[in-house]
Amino acid sequence: MPNNQFVLIAILYTMSFSLRRVSKVARRWVPAVLFAAAPIAAPVAAQSAAVPPPTRVPIDHSAFDGLLRAHVTDGLVDYDAFRDAAAFRRYLTSLERVSLAGADDEEQLAFWINAYNAYTIQLIVAHGERESIRNIDRTLGVLRLKGPWSEPIVRAAGRTLSLDEVEHRIIRKDFKDPRIHFALVSAAKGSPPLRSEAYTGAELDRQLFDQGRRFLKDTTRNQIETPFPRLSPIFTYYRSDFGNSRSDLGAYLATWFDGETKKKLESGRFGMREIPFDWSLNAKAVTRR
């Protein structure tokens, strides 16, 4: 082989070897350079902590609150005053326009409890009933279907509903808080007492607990602090909402009691006799026709 060809081959081989070494070094360094250049992501926890908690969207029930304070005393209602109050009609109209988008669970539940109670009052007013809600929608003296509770009277949050639908398809189904049975008032003296204030999302927990205390310790509706307790039929009607057994019910009710009564309820060893439900209208004694 001529000398000049030999020299050329040697030069090409050396260049090829050098390029291979550069390639290996590059493969080692390029990922490191890219990692160093990449922006450092904030830890997930730090990112989450930076997000402010959702803001409560209050729904205005001040008009209903004023009416309840003025026309409800010790749970008894001046239905004629509600009938004559333009503010009551405006409040009912306002319920239809409410949007629940963005409202948290407490605001929504307070809204539906108020809607149920307000439209129960409106049902009595609309029919001019002054003795019992069960006199409404009777046929030949017998309640038609579910009677007044099936009438599509409620217009709220853009929907038209019956009282039954508000209670069973919305409140009981979506919120699953047994305390609602201490707050929904079916215009009867056997029902829990109607509060002289509207429910609000901000105060709902306090209000529902207080309703439980008032209802459970009212001996015309429940007689629990006695050797042989008697309970409202509400605990029979809605048995499944309070648990699957008498022990579950007792443990739930014990929250509102102390001492021996609390121990008895927690043990599950107590009677389940009912106090007859009083369906007479929860109206003040004197009404103006």
GROMACS .gro file of C-alpha atoms in nm:
model
  289
    1MET     CA    1   0.000   0.000   0.000
    2PRO     CA    2   0.148   0.342  -0.088
    3ASN     CA    3   0.255   0.552   0.211
    4ASN     CA    4   0.013   0.839   0.140
    5GLN     CA    5  -0.287   0.602   0.139
    6PHE     CA    6  -0.177   0.452   0.468
    7VAL     CA    7  -0.157   0.794   0.628
    8LEU     CA    8  -0.507   0.888   0.501
    9ILE     CA    9  -0.661   0.570   0.646
   10ALA     CA   10  -0.497   0.635   0.983
   11ILE     CA   11  -0.635   0.989   0.993
   12LEU     CA   12  -0.992   0.875   0.912
   13TYR     CA   13  -0.982   0.603   1.178
   14THR     CA   14  -0.864   0.850   1.443
   15MET     CA   15  -1.144   1.096   1.353
   16SER     CA   16  -1.405   0.821   1.372
   17PHE     CA   17  -1.286   0.713   1.718
   18SER     CA   18  -1.296   1.072   1.846
   19LEU     CA   19  -1.652   1.123   1.720
   20ARG     CA   20  -1.768   0.808   1.900
   21ARG     CA   21  -1.623   0.938   2.228
   22VAL     CA   22  -1.794   1.276   2.182
   23SER     CA   23  -2.124   1.099   2.117
   24LYS     CA   24  -2.098   0.897   2.438
   25VAL     CA   25  -2.018   1.205   2.644
   26ALA     CA   26  -2.307   1.391   2.488
   27ARG     CA   27  -2.550   1.111   2.579
   28ARG     CA   28  -2.436   1.137   2.939
   29TRP     CA   29  -2.455   1.516   2.967
   30VAL     CA   30  -2.758   1.612   2.761
   31PRO     CA   31  -3.020   1.470   3.011
   32ALA     CA   32  -2.844   1.644   3.298
   33VAL     CA   33  -2.845   1.974   3.113
   34LEU     CA   34  -3.212   1.937   3.024
   35PHE     CA   35  -3.301   1.851   3.387
   36ALA     CA   36  -3.111   2.153   3.515
   37ALA     CA   37  -3.284   2.380   3.264
   38ALA     CA   38  -3.638   2.250   3.335
   39PRO     CA   39  -3.853   2.458   3.572
   40ILE     CA   40  -3.893   2.302   3.917
   41ALA     CA   41  -4.259   2.209   3.980
   42ALA     CA   42  -4.408   2.316   4.311
   43PRO     CA   43  -4.506   2.031   4.546
   44VAL     CA   44  -4.870   1.926   4.510
   45ALA     CA   45  -4.948   2.010   4.871
   46ALA     CA   46  -4.806   2.360   4.830
   47GLN     CA   47  -5.012   2.415   4.515
   48SER     CA   48  -5.329   2.296   4.691
   49ALA     CA   49  -5.264   2.512   4.994
   50ALA     CA   50  -5.246   2.817   4.772
   51VAL     CA   51  -5.606   2.764   4.650
   52PRO     CA   52  -5.848   2.957   4.875
   53PRO     CA   53  -6.147   2.768   5.017
   54PRO     CA   54  -6.477   2.814   4.834
   55THR     CA   55  -6.675   3.120   4.938
   56ARG     CA   56  -7.024   3.062   5.075
   57VAL     CA   57  -7.289   3.203   4.846
   58PRO     CA   58  -7.565   3.318   5.085
   59ILE     CA   59  -7.929   3.303   4.978
   60ASP     CA   60  -8.145   3.586   5.110
   61HIS     CA   61  -8.424   3.467   5.340
   62SER     CA   62  -8.452   3.794   5.534
   63ALA     CA   63  -8.811   3.859   5.419
   64PHE     CA   64  -8.927   3.518   5.544
   65ASP     CA   65  -8.726   3.567   5.862
   66GLY     CA   66  -8.910   3.893   5.935
   67LEU     CA   67  -9.248   3.731   5.872
   68LEU     CA   68  -9.172   3.436   6.100
   69ARG     CA   69  -9.055   3.664   6.380
   70ALA     CA   70  -9.369   3.873   6.350
   71HIS     CA   71  -9.633   3.603   6.302
   72VAL     CA   72  -9.508   3.282   6.472
   73THR     CA   73  -9.515   3.247   6.851
   74ASP     CA   74  -9.413   2.930   7.031
   75GLY     CA   75  -9.450   2.739   6.705
   76LEU     CA   76  -9.806   2.863   6.643
   77VAL     CA   77  -9.881   3.051   6.323
   78ASP     CA   78 -10.102   3.349   6.248
   79TYR     CA   79 -10.212   3.225   5.906
   80ASP     CA   80 -10.433   3.525   5.841
   81ALA     CA   81 -10.135   3.756   5.882
   82PHE     CA   82  -9.942   3.556   5.623
   83ARG     CA   83 -10.245   3.566   5.395
   84ASP     CA   84 -10.255   3.945   5.411
   85ALA     CA   85  -9.879   4.007   5.386
   86ALA     CA   86  -9.754   4.129   5.048
   87ALA     CA   87  -9.403   4.053   5.173
   88PHE     CA   88  -9.496   3.684   5.193
   89ARG     CA   89  -9.612   3.678   4.831
   90ARG     CA   90  -9.292   3.851   4.723
   91TYR     CA   91  -9.083   3.600   4.915
   92LEU     CA   92  -9.255   3.306   4.745
   93THR     CA   93  -9.193   3.469   4.407
   94SER     CA   94  -8.826   3.519   4.497
   95LEU     CA   95  -8.782   3.147   4.569
   96GLU     CA   96  -8.867   3.062   4.210
   97ARG     CA   97  -8.586   3.285   4.080
   98VAL     CA   98  -8.312   3.152   4.311
   99SER     CA   99  -8.016   2.978   4.148
  100LEU     CA  100  -7.844   2.719   4.363
  101ALA     CA  101  -7.533   2.713   4.144
  102GLY     CA  102  -7.231   2.773   4.365
  103ALA     CA  103  -7.426   2.731   4.690
  104ASP     CA  104  -7.278   2.481   4.935
  105ASP     CA  105  -7.474   2.200   5.097
  106GLU     CA  106  -7.573   2.405   5.403
  107GLU     CA  107  -7.712   2.689   5.191
  108GLN     CA  108  -7.902   2.448   4.970
  109LEU     CA  109  -8.050   2.253   5.260
  110ALA     CA  110  -8.155   2.574   5.437
  111PHE     CA  111  -8.316   2.689   5.112
  112TRP     CA  112  -8.524   2.373   5.070
  113ILE     CA  113  -8.633   2.364   5.436
  114ASN     CA  114  -8.750   2.725   5.410
  115ALA     CA  115  -8.923   2.652   5.080
  116TYR     CA  116  -9.106   2.353   5.230
  117ASN     CA  117  -9.221   2.544   5.537
  118ALA     CA  118  -9.317   2.857   5.343
  119TYR     CA  119  -9.521   2.666   5.086
  120THR     CA  120  -9.692   2.464   5.359
  121ILE     CA  121  -9.809   2.796   5.501
  122GLN     CA  122  -9.914   2.902   5.151
  123LEU     CA  123 -10.109   2.576   5.107
  124ILE     CA  124 -10.311   2.651   5.420
  125VAL     CA  125 -10.362   3.013   5.311
  126ALA     CA  126 -10.462   2.922   4.955
  127HIS     CA  127 -10.729   2.678   5.073
  128GLY     CA  128 -10.849   2.892   5.363
  129GLU     CA  129 -10.813   2.591   5.594
  130ARG     CA  130 -10.830   2.657   5.969
  131GLU     CA  131 -10.874   2.314   6.124
  132SER     CA  132 -10.633   2.059   5.973
  133ILE     CA  133 -10.411   2.029   5.668
  134ARG     CA  134 -10.564   1.686   5.612
  135ASN     CA  135 -10.893   1.850   5.520
  136ILE     CA  136 -10.731   1.976   5.199
  137ASP     CA  137 -10.781   1.774   4.880
  138ARG     CA  138 -11.034   1.534   5.025
  139THR     CA  139 -11.285   1.354   4.805
  140LEU     CA  140 -11.605   1.246   4.981
  141GLY     CA  141 -11.426   1.287   5.310
  142VAL     CA  142 -11.128   1.075   5.209
  143LEU     CA  143 -10.778   1.201   5.130
  144ARG     CA  144 -10.717   1.188   4.753
  145LEU     CA  145 -10.394   1.000   4.677
  146LYS     CA  146 -10.144   1.171   4.907
  147GLY     CA  147 -10.376   1.462   4.968
  148PRO     CA  148 -10.226   1.809   5.010
  149TRP     CA  149  -9.869   1.683   4.987
  150SER     CA  150  -9.911   1.581   4.621
  151GLU     CA  151 -10.035   1.920   4.503
  152PRO     CA  152  -9.771   2.083   4.274
  153ILE     CA  153  -9.768   2.407   4.467
  154VAL     CA  154  -9.395   2.464   4.524
  155ARG     CA  155  -9.216   2.690   4.276
  156ALA     CA  156  -8.852   2.709   4.377
  157ALA     CA  157  -8.512   2.723   4.205
  158GLY     CA  158  -8.680   2.715   3.864
  159ARG     CA  159  -8.879   2.400   3.940
  160THR     CA  160  -9.243   2.317   4.011
  161LEU     CA  161  -9.279   2.051   4.280
  162SER     CA  162  -9.512   1.908   4.539
  163LEU     CA  163  -9.431   1.918   4.909
  164ASP     CA  164  -9.375   1.542   4.894
  165GLU     CA  165  -9.120   1.584   4.617
  166VAL     CA  166  -8.933   1.852   4.809
  167GLU     CA  167  -8.918   1.634   5.119
  168HIS     CA  168  -8.851   1.290   4.974
  169ARG     CA  169  -8.681   1.346   4.637
  170ILE     CA  170  -8.464   1.639   4.740
  171ILE     CA  171  -8.418   1.686   5.114
  172ARG     CA  172  -8.413   1.325   5.234
  173LYS     CA  173  -8.248   1.184   4.922
  174ASP     CA  174  -7.974   1.442   4.871
  175PHE     CA  175  -7.881   1.554   5.222
  176LYS     CA  176  -7.940   1.251   5.447
  177ASP     CA  177  -7.949   1.447   5.775
  178PRO     CA  178  -8.212   1.302   6.012
  179ARG     CA  179  -8.240   1.639   6.186
  180ILE     CA  180  -8.449   1.763   5.895
  181HIS     CA  181  -8.742   1.578   6.056
  182PHE     CA  182  -8.716   1.828   6.344
  183ALA     CA  183  -8.734   2.121   6.100
  184LEU     CA  184  -8.997   2.033   5.837
  185VAL     CA  185  -9.336   2.144   5.967
  186SER     CA  186  -9.653   2.000   5.817
  187ALA     CA  187  -9.884   2.264   5.969
  188ALA     CA  188  -9.984   2.027   6.250
  189LYS     CA  189  -9.946   2.053   6.626
  190GLY     CA  190  -9.788   1.708   6.625
  191SER     CA  191  -9.510   1.835   6.398
  192PRO     CA  192  -9.198   1.998   6.536
  193PRO     CA  193  -9.262   2.363   6.624
  194LEU     CA  194  -9.213   2.614   6.345
  195ARG     CA  195  -8.915   2.836   6.426
  196SER     CA  196  -8.963   3.211   6.459
  197GLU     CA  197  -8.669   3.258   6.223
  198ALA     CA  198  -8.567   3.141   5.879
  199TYR     CA  199  -8.294   2.884   5.831
  200THR     CA  200  -7.963   3.002   5.687
  201GLY     CA  201  -7.657   2.817   5.567
  202ALA     CA  202  -7.433   2.994   5.817
  203GLU     CA  203  -7.649   2.897   6.117
  204LEU     CA  204  -7.796   2.570   5.996
  205ASP     CA  205  -7.608   2.332   6.223
  206ARG     CA  206  -7.697   2.532   6.534
  207GLN     CA  207  -8.058   2.569   6.425
  208LEU     CA  208  -8.108   2.199   6.352
  209PHE     CA  209  -7.952   2.095   6.682
  210ASP     CA  210  -8.176   2.340   6.868
  211GLN     CA  211  -8.480   2.210   6.679
  212GLY     CA  212  -8.392   1.859   6.796
  213ARG     CA  213  -8.372   1.979   7.156
  214ARG     CA  214  -8.706   2.161   7.137
  215PHE     CA  215  -8.887   1.872   6.969
  216LEU     CA  216  -8.746   1.589   7.179
  217LYS     CA  217  -8.795   1.763   7.513
  218ASP     CA  218  -9.151   1.881   7.442
  219THR     CA  219  -9.362   1.632   7.637
  220THR     CA  220  -9.666   1.692   7.416
  221ARG     CA  221  -9.468   1.541   7.127
  222ASN     CA  222  -9.219   1.306   7.299
  223GLN     CA  223  -9.190   1.168   7.652
  224ILE     CA  224  -8.837   1.035   7.665
  225GLU     CA  225  -8.722   1.129   8.016
  226THR     CA  226  -8.967   0.887   8.181
  227PRO     CA  227  -8.942   0.523   8.294
  228PHE     CA  228  -9.151   0.419   7.992
  229PRO     CA  229  -9.064   0.650   7.700
  230ARG     CA  230  -9.315   0.739   7.432
  231LEU     CA  231  -9.206   0.879   7.097
  232SER     CA  232  -9.359   1.078   6.816
  233PRO     CA  233  -9.483   0.870   6.520
  234ILE     CA  234  -9.220   1.058   6.317
  235PHE     CA  235  -8.969   0.801   6.441
  236THR     CA  236  -9.189   0.525   6.301
  237TYR     CA  237  -9.267   0.698   5.970
  238TYR     CA  238  -8.899   0.763   5.902
  239ARG     CA  239  -8.743   0.476   6.094
  240SER     CA  240  -8.475   0.405   5.831
  241ASP     CA  241  -8.345   0.764   5.848
  242PHE     CA  242  -8.242   0.715   6.211
  243GLY     CA  243  -8.058   0.385   6.168
  244ASN     CA  244  -8.129   0.019   6.122
  245SER     CA  245  -8.220  -0.074   6.478
  246ARG     CA  246  -8.352   0.054   6.810
  247SER     CA  247  -7.992   0.076   6.929
  248ASP     CA  248  -7.908   0.307   6.639
  249LEU     CA  249  -8.207   0.526   6.717
  250GLY     CA  250  -8.118   0.536   7.087
  251ALA     CA  251  -7.758   0.630   7.014
  252TYR     CA  252  -7.880   0.909   6.789
  253LEU     CA  253  -8.131   1.050   7.038
  254ALA     CA  254  -7.880   1.029   7.324
  255THR     CA  255  -7.698   1.329   7.175
  256TRP     CA  256  -7.966   1.557   7.325
  257PHE     CA  257  -7.975   1.404   7.674
  258ASP     CA  258  -7.759   1.352   7.983
  259GLY     CA  259  -7.740   1.125   8.285
  260GLU     CA  260  -7.957   0.817   8.317
  261THR     CA  261  -8.171   0.904   8.015
  262LYS     CA  262  -7.861   0.920   7.798
  263LYS     CA  263  -7.738   0.584   7.931
  264LYS     CA  264  -8.078   0.421   7.873
  265LEU     CA  265  -8.093   0.548   7.515
  266GLU     CA  266  -7.737   0.439   7.441
  267SER     CA  267  -7.814   0.091   7.575
  268GLY     CA  268  -8.101   0.050   7.328
  269ARG     CA  269  -8.323  -0.079   7.608
  270PHE     CA  270  -8.620   0.153   7.593
  271GLY     CA  271  -8.980   0.135   7.481
  272MET     CA  272  -9.110   0.241   7.140
  273ARG     CA  273  -9.467   0.330   7.228
  274GLU     CA  274  -9.609   0.613   7.022
  275ILE     CA  275  -9.777   0.935   7.123
  276PRO     CA  276 -10.076   0.989   6.889
  277PHE     CA  277  -9.995   1.248   6.625
  278ASP     CA  278 -10.202   1.566   6.661
  279TRP     CA  279 -10.314   1.676   6.313
  280SER     CA  280 -10.498   1.987   6.432
  281LEU     CA  281 -10.370   2.305   6.268
  282ASN     CA  282 -10.073   2.472   6.437
  283ALA     CA  283 -10.258   2.804   6.433
  284LYS     CA  284 -10.279   3.074   6.695
  285ALA     CA  285 -10.603   3.056   6.889
  286VAL     CA  286 -10.741   3.380   6.748
  287THR     CA  287 -10.753   3.426   6.372
  288ARG     CA  288 -10.899   3.708   6.166
  289ARG     CA  289 -11.114   3.600   5.874
   0.00000   0.00000   0.00000
